[in-house]
Amino acid sequence: MSTVVLKRTNQKMPLVGLGLWKIPKPSCADTVYNAIKAGYRLFDGAGDYGNEKESGDGVRRAIADGLVKREDLFITSKLWNTFHAKEHVHALAKKQLELWGIDYFDLFLIHFPVALQYVDPNHRYPPEWWGDDGKVYLANTTIQETWTAMEELVDAGIAKNIGISNFQSSLILDLLRYARYEPQVLQVELHPYLNQQPLVDFCKAWGIAVTAYSSFGPQGYIELGMDKSAASLFSNDTVQQVATATKKTPGQVILRWATQRGIAVIPKSTTDERLAENLGNLKFDLSEEQLKSISGLNINLRLNDPVLIDPRLSIFA
């Protein structure tokens, strides 16, 4: 199994993609192009990442060179917090498509269940979490208003599928009560130190596909000083033992722990060697005992949490 079938559209979403968070602008186009050459078809971007134009440059070059057609790719982007109001959703999705240089997104997500005051893209883009004075300004926009506008993106052909990111089950359950189009995908931080099993089980029951970000846990946060001094998963004894037994790298073992259970992964990589290694996690299986041993590493370590920005943003409390 190398794809997960989305419930409403039956579109096949690859289980392994390239996450574009933190890929520098100067190298982003080449990284995307090289990933396509290596066999990647899923690319996970966001307005907040600030590299959508460069990502699109890589896609356009690959299409021009005959490596792929647009319909071969599964491109994801996300609506940022400052654009939740109904009058901004469509305009920002169109702007993001223009940056990518494509006609539609395969998947468009609400990035966080947090509405912030609008920032004109002509003034600052991406706007990030703060106003010009460095303070956080919340907005009184409901998820229902934002989701209704997201559904209109489907009607307009701007997005084939819509979904959510960083949502918890109670909020998803509320969304399902009024959704005309149910969310196809939930994207959340998920790794052996934060296995999110109850949330994964909830999504399975409702037919919502799950994408894991930050699959390697603390590794992706070291450069940001946000790793909370947590021990590396790559050097964890359990992971090392499974890697030795399967003759695979620790990274491949961690990714396979997710993909073997139907959870998509979007690890970032900028080298050809690591791109190939990450994609190769689909070429072997772990035993049930090995899967359980890795799941047992859970310590509920959450690394991406808006509460670190403002105590009013404790969305995972």
Coordinates of C-alpha atoms in Angstrom, one line a residue:
M1 CA 0.0 0.0 0.0
S2 CA 1.5 3.3 -1.1
T3 CA -1.6 5.5 -1.0
V4 CA -4.7 6.2 1.1
V5 CA -8.0 6.6 -0.6
L6 CA -9.9 9.7 0.5
K7 CA -13.5 9.0 1.5
R8 CA -15.6 11.6 -0.5
T9 CA -13.6 11.9 -3.7
N10 CA -11.9 8.4 -3.8
Q11 CA -8.7 10.3 -4.8
K12 CA -5.5 8.5 -3.9
M13 CA -3.2 10.4 -1.6
P14 CA 0.4 9.1 -1.5
L15 CA 1.5 7.8 1.9
V16 CA 4.9 9.5 1.6
G17 CA 5.3 13.1 0.6
L18 CA 7.8 15.9 1.0
G19 CA 7.1 18.5 3.7
L20 CA 8.0 22.0 2.6
W21 CA 8.2 23.6 6.0
K22 CA 11.6 25.2 6.6
I23 CA 13.0 24.4 3.2
P24 CA 14.9 27.6 2.3
K25 CA 13.7 29.6 -0.7
P26 CA 17.0 29.5 -2.6
S27 CA 17.1 25.7 -2.7
C28 CA 13.3 25.0 -2.6
A29 CA 12.7 24.8 -6.4
D30 CA 15.6 22.4 -6.9
T31 CA 14.5 20.3 -3.9
V32 CA 11.0 19.9 -5.3
Y33 CA 12.3 19.1 -8.7
N34 CA 14.8 16.5 -7.4
A35 CA 12.0 15.0 -5.2
I36 CA 9.8 14.5 -8.3
K37 CA 12.8 12.9 -10.0
A38 CA 13.2 10.6 -7.0
G39 CA 9.5 9.5 -7.2
Y40 CA 7.7 11.9 -4.9
R41 CA 4.2 12.9 -5.9
L42 CA 2.8 14.5 -2.7
F43 CA 4.0 17.9 -1.7
D44 CA 2.8 19.5 1.5
G45 CA 3.0 23.3 1.6
A46 CA 1.3 26.2 3.4
G47 CA 1.0 29.9 3.0
D48 CA 2.8 30.3 6.3
Y49 CA 5.9 28.5 4.9
G50 CA 6.8 31.4 2.7
N51 CA 8.1 29.3 -0.2
E52 CA 5.1 28.5 -2.3
K53 CA 6.3 30.4 -5.4
E54 CA 9.6 28.5 -5.2
S55 CA 7.8 25.2 -4.7
G56 CA 5.7 25.9 -7.8
D57 CA 8.8 26.8 -9.8
G58 CA 10.1 23.3 -9.1
V59 CA 6.8 21.7 -10.1
R60 CA 6.6 23.7 -13.3
R61 CA 10.1 22.8 -14.3
A62 CA 9.4 19.1 -13.7
I63 CA 6.2 19.3 -15.8
A64 CA 8.1 21.2 -18.6
D65 CA 10.8 18.6 -18.6
G66 CA 8.2 15.8 -19.0
L67 CA 8.9 14.2 -15.6
V68 CA 5.2 14.4 -14.6
K69 CA 1.9 15.8 -15.5
R70 CA 0.0 18.0 -13.1
E71 CA -2.6 15.3 -12.5
D72 CA 0.2 13.0 -11.3
L73 CA 0.9 15.2 -8.4
F74 CA -0.9 15.7 -5.1
I75 CA -0.3 19.2 -3.9
T76 CA -1.5 20.4 -0.4
S77 CA -1.6 23.9 1.0
K78 CA -3.1 25.5 4.0
L79 CA -5.2 28.6 5.0
W80 CA -3.4 30.8 7.5
N81 CA -5.1 32.0 10.7
T82 CA -5.4 35.7 9.6
F83 CA -7.6 34.7 6.6
H84 CA -10.4 32.7 8.4
A85 CA -13.2 35.3 7.6
K86 CA -15.5 34.2 4.8
E87 CA -14.5 37.2 2.7
H88 CA -10.8 36.3 2.8
V89 CA -10.8 32.5 2.2
H90 CA -11.4 32.4 -1.5
A91 CA -9.1 35.4 -2.2
L92 CA -6.2 33.8 -0.3
A93 CA -6.6 30.4 -1.9
K94 CA -6.5 32.0 -5.3
K95 CA -3.4 34.0 -4.3
Q96 CA -1.7 30.8 -3.2
L97 CA -2.6 29.0 -6.4
E98 CA -1.0 31.9 -8.3
L99 CA 2.1 31.6 -6.3
W100 CA 2.3 27.9 -7.1
G101 CA 1.4 28.5 -10.7
I102 CA -1.3 25.8 -10.7
D103 CA -5.1 25.8 -11.2
Y104 CA -6.2 23.8 -8.2
F105 CA -5.1 22.2 -4.9
D106 CA -5.6 18.5 -4.4
L107 CA -6.0 19.3 -0.7
F108 CA -6.5 22.6 1.2
L109 CA -6.4 22.6 5.0
I110 CA -7.3 25.0 7.8
H111 CA -3.9 25.4 9.3
F112 CA -4.9 25.9 12.9
P113 CA -8.3 26.3 14.7
V114 CA -7.3 29.8 15.5
A115 CA -8.7 33.0 14.0
L116 CA -6.4 36.0 14.0
Q117 CA -7.1 39.5 12.9
Y118 CA -6.8 40.1 9.1
V119 CA -3.5 41.3 7.7
D120 CA -3.6 42.6 4.1
P121 CA -1.2 40.4 2.1
N122 CA 0.0 43.5 0.3
H123 CA 1.2 44.7 3.7
R124 CA 2.9 41.5 4.9
Y125 CA 2.8 38.0 3.6
P126 CA 3.0 35.6 5.1
P127 CA 1.8 37.5 8.2
E128 CA 2.7 34.8 10.8
W129 CA 1.2 35.0 14.3
W130 CA 1.8 38.6 15.2
G131 CA 0.6 42.1 14.4
D132 CA 3.1 44.8 13.4
D133 CA 3.7 45.5 17.1
G134 CA 4.6 41.9 17.9
K135 CA 1.4 41.2 19.7
V136 CA -1.2 38.5 19.0
Y137 CA -4.6 39.7 17.9
L138 CA -7.5 37.3 17.9
A139 CA -10.6 37.5 15.7
N140 CA -14.2 36.5 16.3
T141 CA -14.5 34.2 13.4
T142 CA -16.1 30.8 14.0
I143 CA -14.8 27.5 12.5
Q144 CA -18.3 27.1 10.9
E145 CA -17.9 30.4 9.0
T146 CA -14.4 29.3 7.8
W147 CA -15.5 25.8 6.9
T148 CA -18.5 27.0 4.9
A149 CA -16.1 29.2 2.9
M150 CA -13.7 26.2 2.5
E151 CA -16.6 24.2 1.1
E152 CA -17.1 26.9 -1.5
L153 CA -13.6 26.3 -2.7
V154 CA -14.6 22.8 -3.6
D155 CA -17.7 24.1 -5.5
A156 CA -15.4 26.5 -7.4
G157 CA -12.9 23.8 -8.3
I158 CA -10.1 25.5 -6.4
A159 CA -9.6 22.6 -4.1
K160 CA -10.5 18.9 -4.8
N161 CA -10.4 18.0 -1.1
I162 CA -10.6 20.1 2.1
G163 CA -9.4 19.2 5.5
I164 CA -8.1 20.4 8.8
S165 CA -4.8 20.6 10.7
N166 CA -4.1 20.8 14.5
F167 CA -7.7 20.0 15.4
Q168 CA -8.7 17.8 18.3
S169 CA -11.6 15.4 18.2
S170 CA -14.2 17.5 20.1
L171 CA -13.9 20.3 17.6
I172 CA -13.9 17.9 14.7
L173 CA -17.1 16.3 16.1
D174 CA -18.7 19.7 16.1
L175 CA -17.6 20.5 12.6
L176 CA -19.1 17.2 11.4
R177 CA -22.5 18.4 12.6
Y178 CA -22.8 21.2 10.1
A179 CA -20.3 20.2 7.3
R180 CA -21.7 19.9 3.8
Y181 CA -18.4 18.3 2.8
E182 CA -16.8 16.4 5.6
P183 CA -13.0 16.9 6.2
Q184 CA -11.1 14.4 4.1
V185 CA -7.8 14.7 6.0
L186 CA -6.6 15.7 9.5
Q187 CA -2.9 16.7 9.7
V188 CA -1.3 16.7 13.1
E189 CA 2.0 16.4 14.9
L190 CA 2.5 12.6 15.3
H191 CA 5.6 10.6 16.2
P192 CA 6.5 7.9 18.7
Y193 CA 6.8 10.4 21.5
L194 CA 3.3 11.7 20.7
N195 CA 1.5 8.7 19.1
Q196 CA -2.0 10.4 19.2
Q197 CA -3.6 6.9 19.2
P198 CA -7.0 8.0 20.5
L199 CA -7.2 10.7 17.8
V200 CA -6.1 8.3 15.1
D201 CA -8.8 5.8 16.2
F202 CA -11.4 8.7 16.2
C203 CA -10.4 9.6 12.6
K204 CA -10.6 6.0 11.5
A205 CA -14.1 5.7 12.9
W206 CA -15.2 8.7 10.9
G207 CA -13.3 7.9 7.7
I208 CA -10.9 10.8 8.0
A209 CA -7.4 10.2 6.7
V210 CA -4.5 11.2 8.9
T211 CA -1.3 12.9 7.9
A212 CA 1.6 13.0 10.4
Y213 CA 3.9 16.0 10.5
S214 CA 7.1 16.1 12.6
S215 CA 7.5 12.4 12.2
F216 CA 11.0 12.4 13.7
G217 CA 9.9 14.3 16.8
P218 CA 12.5 16.6 18.4
Q219 CA 14.8 16.3 15.3
G220 CA 12.9 18.9 13.3
Y221 CA 12.9 21.4 16.2
I222 CA 16.5 21.5 17.2
E223 CA 17.4 24.4 14.8
L224 CA 14.4 26.4 16.2
G225 CA 15.5 25.8 19.8
M226 CA 12.1 24.2 20.4
D227 CA 13.1 20.5 20.9
K228 CA 12.6 20.8 24.7
S229 CA 15.9 18.9 25.2
A230 CA 14.1 15.7 24.3
A231 CA 16.3 12.7 23.4
S232 CA 16.6 11.9 19.7
L233 CA 14.3 9.3 18.4
F234 CA 17.1 8.2 16.0
S235 CA 19.3 7.1 19.0
N236 CA 16.4 5.6 21.0
D237 CA 17.2 2.1 22.1
T238 CA 13.9 0.7 20.9
V239 CA 14.2 2.3 17.5
Q240 CA 17.8 1.2 17.2
Q241 CA 16.9 -2.4 18.0
V242 CA 14.1 -2.4 15.4
A243 CA 16.5 -0.8 12.8
T244 CA 19.1 -3.5 13.5
A245 CA 16.6 -6.3 13.2
T246 CA 15.1 -5.0 9.9
K247 CA 18.4 -3.8 8.5
K248 CA 16.9 -0.4 7.9
T249 CA 17.8 3.1 9.2
P250 CA 16.1 4.5 12.3
G251 CA 14.4 7.1 10.1
Q252 CA 12.9 4.5 7.9
V253 CA 11.7 2.5 10.9
I254 CA 10.0 5.6 12.4
L255 CA 8.3 6.4 9.1
R256 CA 7.2 2.8 8.6
W257 CA 5.7 2.8 12.0
A258 CA 3.2 5.4 10.7
T259 CA 2.7 4.4 7.0
Q260 CA 2.2 0.7 7.8
R261 CA -0.9 1.8 9.8
G262 CA -2.2 3.9 6.9
I263 CA -0.9 7.2 8.3
A264 CA 0.7 9.5 5.6
V265 CA 4.0 11.1 6.4
I266 CA 5.6 14.3 5.0
P267 CA 9.2 14.4 6.2
K268 CA 11.4 17.3 5.1
S269 CA 14.6 16.5 3.3
T270 CA 16.9 18.5 1.0
T271 CA 19.4 15.8 0.0
D272 CA 19.0 13.1 -2.7
E273 CA 20.2 10.4 -0.3
R274 CA 17.6 11.2 2.4
L275 CA 14.8 11.7 -0.2
A276 CA 15.4 8.2 -1.4
E277 CA 15.8 6.8 2.1
N278 CA 12.5 8.3 3.3
L279 CA 10.6 7.1 0.3
G280 CA 12.1 3.6 0.8
N281 CA 10.2 3.1 4.1
L282 CA 7.4 1.5 2.1
K283 CA 9.6 -1.4 1.0
F284 CA 9.5 -3.4 4.2
D285 CA 7.1 -4.3 7.1
L286 CA 7.4 -4.2 10.8
S287 CA 6.0 -7.0 13.0
E288 CA 3.1 -6.3 15.3
E289 CA 5.5 -6.6 18.2
Q290 CA 7.8 -4.0 16.7
L291 CA 4.9 -1.6 16.0
K292 CA 3.7 -1.9 19.6
S293 CA 7.2 -1.4 21.0
I294 CA 7.6 1.9 19.1
S295 CA 4.0 3.0 20.0
G296 CA 5.1 2.4 23.6
L297 CA 7.6 5.2 23.4
N298 CA 4.7 7.7 23.8
I299 CA 5.3 10.4 26.4
N300 CA 2.8 12.9 25.0
L301 CA 5.6 15.2 24.0
R302 CA 4.0 18.0 21.9
L303 CA 6.5 20.3 20.2
N304 CA 4.4 22.5 18.0
D305 CA 2.0 24.2 20.4
P306 CA 0.6 27.8 20.0
V307 CA 0.4 28.1 23.7
L308 CA 4.2 28.9 23.5
I309 CA 3.2 32.0 21.6
D310 CA 0.3 33.2 23.7
P311 CA -1.4 31.5 26.7
R312 CA -4.8 32.3 25.1
L313 CA -3.9 29.8 22.3
S314 CA -3.8 26.7 24.4
I315 CA -5.8 24.7 21.8
F316 CA -4.5 21.3 23.0
A317 CA -5.4 21.8 26.6

